[in-house]
XYZ file of C-alpha atoms in Angstrom:
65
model
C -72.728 -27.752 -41.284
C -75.327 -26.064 -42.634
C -75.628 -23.353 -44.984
C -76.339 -20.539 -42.711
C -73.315 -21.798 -40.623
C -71.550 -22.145 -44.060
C -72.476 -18.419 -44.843
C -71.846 -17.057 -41.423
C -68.155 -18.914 -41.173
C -67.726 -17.217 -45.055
C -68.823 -13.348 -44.588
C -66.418 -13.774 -41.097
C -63.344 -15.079 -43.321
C -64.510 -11.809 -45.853
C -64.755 -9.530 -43.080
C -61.234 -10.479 -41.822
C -59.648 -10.184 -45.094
C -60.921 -7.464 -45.514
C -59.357 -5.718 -42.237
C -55.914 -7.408 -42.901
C -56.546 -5.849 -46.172
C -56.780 -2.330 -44.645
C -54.651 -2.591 -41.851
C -51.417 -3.839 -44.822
C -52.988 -0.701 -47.083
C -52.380 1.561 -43.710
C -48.642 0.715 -43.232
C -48.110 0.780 -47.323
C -49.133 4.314 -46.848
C -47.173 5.235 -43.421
C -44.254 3.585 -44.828
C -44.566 5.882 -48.425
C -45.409 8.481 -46.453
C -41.966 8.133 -44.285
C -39.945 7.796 -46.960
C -41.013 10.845 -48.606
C -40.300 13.174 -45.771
C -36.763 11.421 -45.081
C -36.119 11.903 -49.272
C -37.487 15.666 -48.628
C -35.182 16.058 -45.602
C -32.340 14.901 -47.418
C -33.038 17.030 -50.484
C -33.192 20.042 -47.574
C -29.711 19.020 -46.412
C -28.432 18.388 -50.035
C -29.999 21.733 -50.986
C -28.286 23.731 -48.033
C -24.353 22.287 -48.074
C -24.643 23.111 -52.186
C -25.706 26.668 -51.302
C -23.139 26.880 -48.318
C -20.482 25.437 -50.676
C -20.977 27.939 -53.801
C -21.060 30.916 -50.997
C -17.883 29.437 -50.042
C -16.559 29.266 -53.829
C -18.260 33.250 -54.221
C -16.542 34.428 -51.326
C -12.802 33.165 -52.384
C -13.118 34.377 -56.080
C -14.404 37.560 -54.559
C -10.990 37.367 -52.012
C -8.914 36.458 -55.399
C -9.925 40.214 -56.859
């Protein structure tokens, strides 16, 4: 081989790295990105059977009066 072959086969190894690089970097990023709207989503639900639940509680202690 010579060394433009040599440098040729190297900058094409590079270049792929670099792509497998950014293609693993773009599913880190969908996958954070998922996980933050399903920990949102569950927060929502969380959020909204608390609030149903102390109406419920209000609504008895008001009955109790």
């Amino acid at each position: 081989m010579d060394s433009h072959s040599t440098g040729f086969q190297a900058g094409k190894a590079k270049g792929q790295a670099q792509e497998k690089t950014s293609q693993f970097m773009d599913k880190a990023s969908h996958a954070a990105q998922s996980a933050m709207e399903s920990c949102q989503e569950t927060g929502q639900q969380i959020k909204a059977k608390a609030q149903g639940a102390a109406e419920t509680v209000k609504s008895k202690v008001s009955a109790n009066k």
